[in-house]
Coordinates of C-alpha atoms in Angstrom, one line a residue:
X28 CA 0.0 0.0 0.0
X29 CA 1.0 3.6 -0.6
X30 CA 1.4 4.9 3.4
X31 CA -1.9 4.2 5.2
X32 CA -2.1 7.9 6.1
X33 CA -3.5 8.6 2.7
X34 CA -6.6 6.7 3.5
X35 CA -7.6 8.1 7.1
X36 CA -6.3 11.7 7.3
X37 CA -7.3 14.1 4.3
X38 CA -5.0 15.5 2.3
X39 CA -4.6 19.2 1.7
X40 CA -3.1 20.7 -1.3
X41 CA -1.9 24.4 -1.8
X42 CA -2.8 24.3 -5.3
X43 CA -6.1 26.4 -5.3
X44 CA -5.5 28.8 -2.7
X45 CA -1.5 30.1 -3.4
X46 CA -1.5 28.6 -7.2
X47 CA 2.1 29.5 -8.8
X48 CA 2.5 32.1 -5.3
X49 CA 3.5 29.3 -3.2
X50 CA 5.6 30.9 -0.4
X51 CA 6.5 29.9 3.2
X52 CA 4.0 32.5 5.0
X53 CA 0.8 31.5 3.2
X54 CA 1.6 27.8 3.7
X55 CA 2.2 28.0 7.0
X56 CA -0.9 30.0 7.1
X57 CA -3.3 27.1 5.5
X58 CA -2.1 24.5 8.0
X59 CA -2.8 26.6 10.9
X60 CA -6.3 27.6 9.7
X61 CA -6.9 23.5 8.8
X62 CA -6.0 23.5 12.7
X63 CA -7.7 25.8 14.3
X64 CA -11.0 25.3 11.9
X65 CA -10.5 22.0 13.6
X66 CA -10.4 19.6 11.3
X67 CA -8.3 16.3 10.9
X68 CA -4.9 16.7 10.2
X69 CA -3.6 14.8 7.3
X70 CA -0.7 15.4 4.6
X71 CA 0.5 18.9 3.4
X72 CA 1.1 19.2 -0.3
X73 CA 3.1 22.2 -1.8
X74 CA 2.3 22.5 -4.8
X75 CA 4.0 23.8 -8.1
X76 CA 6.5 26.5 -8.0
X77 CA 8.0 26.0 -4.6
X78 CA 11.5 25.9 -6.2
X79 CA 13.9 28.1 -8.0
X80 CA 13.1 26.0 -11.6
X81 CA 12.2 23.3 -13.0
X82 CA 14.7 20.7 -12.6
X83 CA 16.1 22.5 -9.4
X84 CA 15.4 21.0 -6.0
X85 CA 15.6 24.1 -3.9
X86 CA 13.1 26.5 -2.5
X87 CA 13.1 29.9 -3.7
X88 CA 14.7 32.0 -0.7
X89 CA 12.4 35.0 -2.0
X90 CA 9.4 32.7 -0.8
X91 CA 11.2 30.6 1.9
X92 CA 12.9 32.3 3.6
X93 CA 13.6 28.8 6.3
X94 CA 12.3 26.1 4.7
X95 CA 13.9 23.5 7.1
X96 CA 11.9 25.1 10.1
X97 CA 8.5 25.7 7.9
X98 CA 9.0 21.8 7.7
X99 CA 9.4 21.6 11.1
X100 CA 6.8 23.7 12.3
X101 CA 4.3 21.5 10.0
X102 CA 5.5 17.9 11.5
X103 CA 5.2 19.9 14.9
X104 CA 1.5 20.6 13.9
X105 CA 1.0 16.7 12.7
X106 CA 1.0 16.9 9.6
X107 CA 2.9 15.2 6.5
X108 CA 4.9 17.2 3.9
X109 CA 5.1 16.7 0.4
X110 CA 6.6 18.5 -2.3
X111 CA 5.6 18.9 -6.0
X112 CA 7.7 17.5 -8.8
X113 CA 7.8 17.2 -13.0
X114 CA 10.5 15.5 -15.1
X115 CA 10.9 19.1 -16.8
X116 CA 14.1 20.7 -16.5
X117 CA 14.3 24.6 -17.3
X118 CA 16.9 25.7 -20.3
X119 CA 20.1 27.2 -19.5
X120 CA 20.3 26.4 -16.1
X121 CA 23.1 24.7 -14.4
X122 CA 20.6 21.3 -14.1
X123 CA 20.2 21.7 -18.1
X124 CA 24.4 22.2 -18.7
X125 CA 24.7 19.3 -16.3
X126 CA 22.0 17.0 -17.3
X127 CA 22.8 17.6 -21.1
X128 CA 26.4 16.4 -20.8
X129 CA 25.5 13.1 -18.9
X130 CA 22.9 12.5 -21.6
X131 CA 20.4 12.2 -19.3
X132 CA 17.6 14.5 -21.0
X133 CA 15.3 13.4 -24.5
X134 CA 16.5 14.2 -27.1
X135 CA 15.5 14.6 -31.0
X136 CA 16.3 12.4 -34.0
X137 CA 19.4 14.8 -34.9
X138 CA 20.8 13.9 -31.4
X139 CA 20.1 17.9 -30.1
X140 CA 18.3 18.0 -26.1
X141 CA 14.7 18.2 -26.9
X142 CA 12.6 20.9 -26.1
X143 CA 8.9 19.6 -25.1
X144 CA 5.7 22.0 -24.7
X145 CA 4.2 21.5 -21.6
X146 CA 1.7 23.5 -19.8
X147 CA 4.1 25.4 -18.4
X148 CA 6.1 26.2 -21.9
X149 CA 9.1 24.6 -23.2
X150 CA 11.4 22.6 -21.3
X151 CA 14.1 19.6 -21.4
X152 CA 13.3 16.6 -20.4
X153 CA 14.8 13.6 -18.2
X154 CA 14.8 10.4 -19.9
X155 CA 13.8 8.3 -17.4
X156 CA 14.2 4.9 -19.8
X157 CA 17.6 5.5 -18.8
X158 CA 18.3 3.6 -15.6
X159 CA 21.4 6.1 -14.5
X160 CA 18.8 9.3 -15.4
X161 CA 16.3 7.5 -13.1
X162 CA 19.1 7.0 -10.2
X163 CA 20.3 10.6 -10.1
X164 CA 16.6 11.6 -10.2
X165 CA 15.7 9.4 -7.5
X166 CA 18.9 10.7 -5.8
X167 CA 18.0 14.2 -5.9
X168 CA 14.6 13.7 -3.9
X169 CA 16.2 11.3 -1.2
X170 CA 18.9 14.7 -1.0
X171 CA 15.5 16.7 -0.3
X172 CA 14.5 14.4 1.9
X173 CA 17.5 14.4 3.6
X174 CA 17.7 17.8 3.8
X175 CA 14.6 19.1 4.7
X176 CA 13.1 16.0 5.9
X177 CA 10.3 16.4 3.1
X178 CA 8.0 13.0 3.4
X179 CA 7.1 12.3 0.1
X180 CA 6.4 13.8 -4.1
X181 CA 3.2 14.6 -5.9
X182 CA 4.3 13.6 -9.2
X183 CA 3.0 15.7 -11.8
X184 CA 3.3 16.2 -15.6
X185 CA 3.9 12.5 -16.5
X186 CA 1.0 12.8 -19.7
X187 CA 2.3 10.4 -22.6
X188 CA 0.9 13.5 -24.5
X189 CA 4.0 15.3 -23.6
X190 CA 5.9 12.7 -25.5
X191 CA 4.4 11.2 -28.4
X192 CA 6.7 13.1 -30.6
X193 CA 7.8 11.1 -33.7
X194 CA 11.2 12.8 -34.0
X195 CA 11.7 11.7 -29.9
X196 CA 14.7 9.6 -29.1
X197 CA 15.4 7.8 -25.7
X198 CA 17.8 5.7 -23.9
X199 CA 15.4 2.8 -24.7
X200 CA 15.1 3.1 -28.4
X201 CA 11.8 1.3 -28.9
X202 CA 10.5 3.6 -26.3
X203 CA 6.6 5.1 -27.1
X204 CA 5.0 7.6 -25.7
X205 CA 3.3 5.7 -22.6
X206 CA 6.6 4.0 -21.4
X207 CA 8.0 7.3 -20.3
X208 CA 4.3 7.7 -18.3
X209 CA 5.4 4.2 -17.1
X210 CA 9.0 5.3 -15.9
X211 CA 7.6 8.7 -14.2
X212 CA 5.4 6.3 -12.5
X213 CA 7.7 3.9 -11.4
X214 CA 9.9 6.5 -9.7
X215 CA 6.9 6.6 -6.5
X216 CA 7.5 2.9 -5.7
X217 CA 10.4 4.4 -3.9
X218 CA 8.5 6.9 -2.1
X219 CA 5.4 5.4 0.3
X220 CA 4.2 9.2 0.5
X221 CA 3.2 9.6 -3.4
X222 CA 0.8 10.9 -5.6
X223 CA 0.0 10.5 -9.7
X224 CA -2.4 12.1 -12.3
X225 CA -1.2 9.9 -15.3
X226 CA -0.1 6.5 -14.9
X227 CA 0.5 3.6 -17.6
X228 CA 0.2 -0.7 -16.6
X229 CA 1.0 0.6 -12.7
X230 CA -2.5 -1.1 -11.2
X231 CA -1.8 -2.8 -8.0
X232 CA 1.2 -1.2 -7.5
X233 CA 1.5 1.1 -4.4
X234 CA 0.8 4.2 -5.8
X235 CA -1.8 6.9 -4.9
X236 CA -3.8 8.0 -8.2
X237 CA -5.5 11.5 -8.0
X238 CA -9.0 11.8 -10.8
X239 CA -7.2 14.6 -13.5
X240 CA -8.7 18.2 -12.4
X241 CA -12.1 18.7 -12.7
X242 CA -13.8 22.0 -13.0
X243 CA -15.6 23.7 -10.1
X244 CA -19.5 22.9 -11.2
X245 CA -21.6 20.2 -11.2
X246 CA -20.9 18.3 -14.6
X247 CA -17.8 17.8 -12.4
X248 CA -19.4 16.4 -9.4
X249 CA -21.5 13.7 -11.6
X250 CA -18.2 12.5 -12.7
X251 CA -16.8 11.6 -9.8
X252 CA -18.7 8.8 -9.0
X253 CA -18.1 7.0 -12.4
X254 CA -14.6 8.0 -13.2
X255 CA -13.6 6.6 -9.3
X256 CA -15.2 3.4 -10.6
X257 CA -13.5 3.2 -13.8
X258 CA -10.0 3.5 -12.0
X259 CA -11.0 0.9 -9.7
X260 CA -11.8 -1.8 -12.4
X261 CA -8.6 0.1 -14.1
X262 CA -6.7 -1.3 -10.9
X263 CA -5.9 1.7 -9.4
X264 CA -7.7 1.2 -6.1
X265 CA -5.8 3.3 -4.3
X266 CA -6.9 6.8 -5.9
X267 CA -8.2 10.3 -4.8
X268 CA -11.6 11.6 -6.7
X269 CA -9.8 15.3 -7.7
X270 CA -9.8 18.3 -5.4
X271 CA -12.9 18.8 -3.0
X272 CA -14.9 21.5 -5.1
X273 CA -12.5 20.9 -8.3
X274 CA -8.9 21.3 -9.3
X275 CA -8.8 23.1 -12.5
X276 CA -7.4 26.6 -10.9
X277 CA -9.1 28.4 -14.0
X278 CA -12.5 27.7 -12.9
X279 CA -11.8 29.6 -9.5
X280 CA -10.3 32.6 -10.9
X281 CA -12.5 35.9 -11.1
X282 CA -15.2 34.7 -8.8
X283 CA -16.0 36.5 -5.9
X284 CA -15.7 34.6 -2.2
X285 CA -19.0 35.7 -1.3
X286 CA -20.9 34.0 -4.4
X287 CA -19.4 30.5 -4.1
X288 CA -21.9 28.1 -4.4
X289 CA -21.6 26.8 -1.3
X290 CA -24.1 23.6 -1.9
X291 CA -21.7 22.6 -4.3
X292 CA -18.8 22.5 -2.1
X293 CA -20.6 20.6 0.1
X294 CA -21.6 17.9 -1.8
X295 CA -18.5 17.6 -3.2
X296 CA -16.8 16.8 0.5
X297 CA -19.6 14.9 1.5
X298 CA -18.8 12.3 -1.7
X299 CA -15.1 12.6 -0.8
X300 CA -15.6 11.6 2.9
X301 CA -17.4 7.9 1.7
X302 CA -14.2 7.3 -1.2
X303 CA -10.7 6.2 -0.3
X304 CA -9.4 9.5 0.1
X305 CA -10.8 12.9 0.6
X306 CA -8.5 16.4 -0.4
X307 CA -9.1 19.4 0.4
X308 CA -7.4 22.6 -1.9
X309 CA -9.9 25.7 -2.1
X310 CA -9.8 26.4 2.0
X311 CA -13.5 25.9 3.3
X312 CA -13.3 28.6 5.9
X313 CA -12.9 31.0 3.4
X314 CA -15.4 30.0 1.6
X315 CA -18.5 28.4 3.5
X316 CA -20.3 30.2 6.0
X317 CA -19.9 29.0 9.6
X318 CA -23.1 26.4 9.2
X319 CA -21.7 25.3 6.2
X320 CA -18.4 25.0 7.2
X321 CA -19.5 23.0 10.0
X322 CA -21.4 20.2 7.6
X323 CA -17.6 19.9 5.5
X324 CA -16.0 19.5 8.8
X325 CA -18.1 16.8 10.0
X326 CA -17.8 15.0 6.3
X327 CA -13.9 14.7 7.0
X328 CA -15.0 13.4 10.4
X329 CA -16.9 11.3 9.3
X330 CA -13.7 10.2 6.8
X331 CA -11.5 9.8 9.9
X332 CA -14.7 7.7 11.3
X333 CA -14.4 5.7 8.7
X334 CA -11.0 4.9 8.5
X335 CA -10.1 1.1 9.9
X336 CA -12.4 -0.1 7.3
X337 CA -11.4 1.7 4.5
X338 CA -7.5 0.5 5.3
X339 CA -9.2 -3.3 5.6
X340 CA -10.4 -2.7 2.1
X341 CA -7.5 -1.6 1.0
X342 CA -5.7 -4.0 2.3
X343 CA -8.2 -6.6 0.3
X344 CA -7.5 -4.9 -3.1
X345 CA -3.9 -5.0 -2.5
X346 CA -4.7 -8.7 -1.9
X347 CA -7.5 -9.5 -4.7
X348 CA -7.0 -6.8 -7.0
X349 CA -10.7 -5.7 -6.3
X350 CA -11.3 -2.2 -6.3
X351 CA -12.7 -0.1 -3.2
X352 CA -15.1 2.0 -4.8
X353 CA -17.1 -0.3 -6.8
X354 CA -19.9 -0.4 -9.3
X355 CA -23.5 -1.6 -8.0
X356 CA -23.6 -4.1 -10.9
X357 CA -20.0 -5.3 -9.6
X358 CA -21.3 -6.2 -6.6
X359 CA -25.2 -7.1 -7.3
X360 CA -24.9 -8.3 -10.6
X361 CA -28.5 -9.2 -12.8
X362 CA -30.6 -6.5 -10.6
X363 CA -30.4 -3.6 -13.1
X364 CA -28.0 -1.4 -11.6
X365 CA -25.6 -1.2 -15.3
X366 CA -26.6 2.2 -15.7
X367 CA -26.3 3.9 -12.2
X368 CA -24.0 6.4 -11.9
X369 CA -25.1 8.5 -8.9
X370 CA -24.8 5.6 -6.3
X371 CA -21.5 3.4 -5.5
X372 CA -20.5 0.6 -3.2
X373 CA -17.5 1.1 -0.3
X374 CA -16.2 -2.1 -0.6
X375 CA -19.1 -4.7 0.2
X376 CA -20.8 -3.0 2.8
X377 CA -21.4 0.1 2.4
X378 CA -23.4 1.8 -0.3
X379 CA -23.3 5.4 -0.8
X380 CA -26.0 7.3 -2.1
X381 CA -24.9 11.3 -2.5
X382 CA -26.4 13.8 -4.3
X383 CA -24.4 15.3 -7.2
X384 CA -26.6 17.9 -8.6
X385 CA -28.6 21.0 -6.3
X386 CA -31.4 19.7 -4.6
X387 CA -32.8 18.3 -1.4
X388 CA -33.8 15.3 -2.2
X389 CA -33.0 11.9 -4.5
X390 CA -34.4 8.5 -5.3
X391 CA -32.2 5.2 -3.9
X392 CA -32.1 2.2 -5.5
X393 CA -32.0 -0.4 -2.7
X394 CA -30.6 -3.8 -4.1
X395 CA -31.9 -6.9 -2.3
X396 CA -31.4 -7.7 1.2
X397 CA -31.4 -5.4 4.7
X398 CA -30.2 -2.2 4.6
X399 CA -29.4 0.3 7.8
X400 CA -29.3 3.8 6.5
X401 CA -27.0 6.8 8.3
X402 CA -30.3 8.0 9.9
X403 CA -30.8 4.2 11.6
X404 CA -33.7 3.5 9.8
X405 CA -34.1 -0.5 8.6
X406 CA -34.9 -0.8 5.0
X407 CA -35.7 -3.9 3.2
X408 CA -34.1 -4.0 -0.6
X409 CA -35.1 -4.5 -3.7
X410 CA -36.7 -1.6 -4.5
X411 CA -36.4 2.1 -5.2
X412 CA -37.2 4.9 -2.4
X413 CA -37.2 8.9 -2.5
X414 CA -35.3 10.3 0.5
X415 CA -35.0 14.2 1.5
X416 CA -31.6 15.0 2.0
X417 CA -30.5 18.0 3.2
X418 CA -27.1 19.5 3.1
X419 CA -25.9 18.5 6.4
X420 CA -27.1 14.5 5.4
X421 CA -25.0 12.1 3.3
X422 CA -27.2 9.3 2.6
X423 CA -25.6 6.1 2.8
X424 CA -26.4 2.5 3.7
X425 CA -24.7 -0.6 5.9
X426 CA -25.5 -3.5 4.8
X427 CA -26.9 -6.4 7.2
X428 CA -26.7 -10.1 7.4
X429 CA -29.6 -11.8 6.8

């Protein structure tokens, strides 16, 4: 298993709130508000453009002024720190001189350093199909470790996209597009504190996979559900359903604080708190008011409630290969469920029933047998009931012996 933190803690990301102004004040900031808002504490993620440049492993002193005691101060407050990382290496920089002259980066047909468009421009490369590129990459984030005591890497920018280049050469020369996603993924397995967007033939493998960024809006939320169960049956079982609210940072830019739709939010934690993993990134408390913020609180409660049996199923799919989040029809096969997308199955107890669209109240679809619901109410199956929910209730229901 990745570290078993991932599944009983949340997570929460810098990403939304600093976006490319990631600085030592402002995170130090977010995990004392996660504190005294009193929620769970969890892992810390600093997200891109911590560092000097890409392909550079140390903070900007502009921003961090003390990076070793920000570190310190956040393992003093409980909470796990991870960094973000790419393969990308910024031009003329003394990583690019260096890097160029042990033939560690891609390069083109005409044997010149390839320069590959990215979202963040156009940068060099490691060629990780190069077993001594992949050492001294490896070796520069145990150094940060070392260093700063940093726990752990969100992997980011591994997209085979980035690579399907005709006129690309590597180490390996058969190498396509996906086996450099495969070698960017295989760089976590040294790291129990991980996280990936893109992964290629890693299922099973101890690695924590994050839902790519979804918007903030409801088309987003109705995704959730069946893109958590496609990674499952994928055989990424260990994997995070985006950012609570979304994680596309474009979607958050312009709007005012005081017009979020809160209900959204909600819903979106309260779908979180029943998956694997939950992660926070836009802050709640600056967001929800104080009733509200309340109801996302006791979701990642709830979360922490209900984590010794998420870690025993993910202990079984480490085991099995079954996935944790799982399709009705997986699990109650011939009774009709194919098409449901708005309910999902916790393992083999649990089926969760939130809503992902405004509104107060939904229709369940109870497969056979005896079902307990969160209010304590005994249903008997087979059938389909309308329920009110309102936004501080996250319908869900425990299955019981007969």
């Amino acid at each position: 298993l990745p570290d078993t933190l991932f599944f009983t803690k949340p997570q929460y990301n810098t990403w939304i709130e600093l976006m490319y102004n990631q600085n030592q004040a402002d995170v130090l900031d977010y995990a004392r508000q996660i504190s005294k808002q009193d929620f769970p504490g969890g892992v810390v993620m600093i997200d891109d453009n911590w560092q000097k440049y890409y392909g550079n492993f140390e903070f900007k002193p502009d921003r961090f002024p003390s990076p070793k005691s920000m570190v310190e101060e956040l393992h003093a407050m409980g909470f796990k720190v991870m960094l973000w990382v790419c393969p990308f290496v910024s031009a003329d920089s003394p990583e690019f001189r260096e890097l160029e002259k042990k033939k560690y980066l891609l390069r083109w047909q005409n044997g010149e350093t390839a320069m590959i468009h990215w979202w963040n421009g156009y940068s060099a490369c490691y060629d990780l199909t190069n077993p001594e590129a992949r050492d001294y990459f490896i070796s520069q984030l145990k150094k940060m470790q070392e260093v700063y005591q940093i726990d752990g890497f969100k992997f980011d920018a591994g997209d085979n996209g980035f690579y399907s280049h005709a006129e690309l050469k590597a180490w390996k020369s058969d190498a396509i597009s996906v086996d450099h996603t495969r070698a960017w993924a295989e760089i976590g397995l040294h790291f129990p504190f991980n996280e990936y967007r893109a992964c290629w033939q890693m299922g099973g493998q101890p690695l924590v996979q994050r839902l790519g960024d979804k918007d903030y809006s409801w088309d987003a939320v109705r995704l959730l559900i069946p893109e958590m169960i496609a990674a499952g049956l994928n055989g990424y079982a260990y994997a995070c359903p985006d950012l609570i609210g979304g994680g596309q940072f474009a979607s958050f830019l312009g709007i005012d604080p005081n017009r979020f739709d809160q209900e959204l939010i909600i819903r979106s934690a309260q779908i979180h708190a029943m998956m694997p993993m939950m992660q926070f990134s836009v802050a709640p408390w600056r967001i929800l008011s104080p009733e509200n913020l309340s109801i996302v609180r006791e979701a990642a409660r709830l979360h922490v409630r209900m984590a010794s049996y998420i870690i025993r199923q993910a202990r079984h799919a480490a085991a099995t290969g079954e996935p944790i989040v799982r399709h009705l029809a997986y699990e109650f096969p011939d009774q009709g469920f194919e098409t449901c997308k708005d309910q999902f199955m916790l393992g083999d107890k649990y089926l969760v029933a939130p809503m992902v669209e405004k509104g107060n109240s939904r229709v369940v679809r109870l497969p056979k047998g005896r079902w307990k619901d969160d209010l304590g109410k005994i249903h008997k199956g087979g059938k389909s009931i309308t329920i009110d929910v309102p936004l501080n209730r996250l319908p869900y229901y425990e299955r019981l012996c007969d």
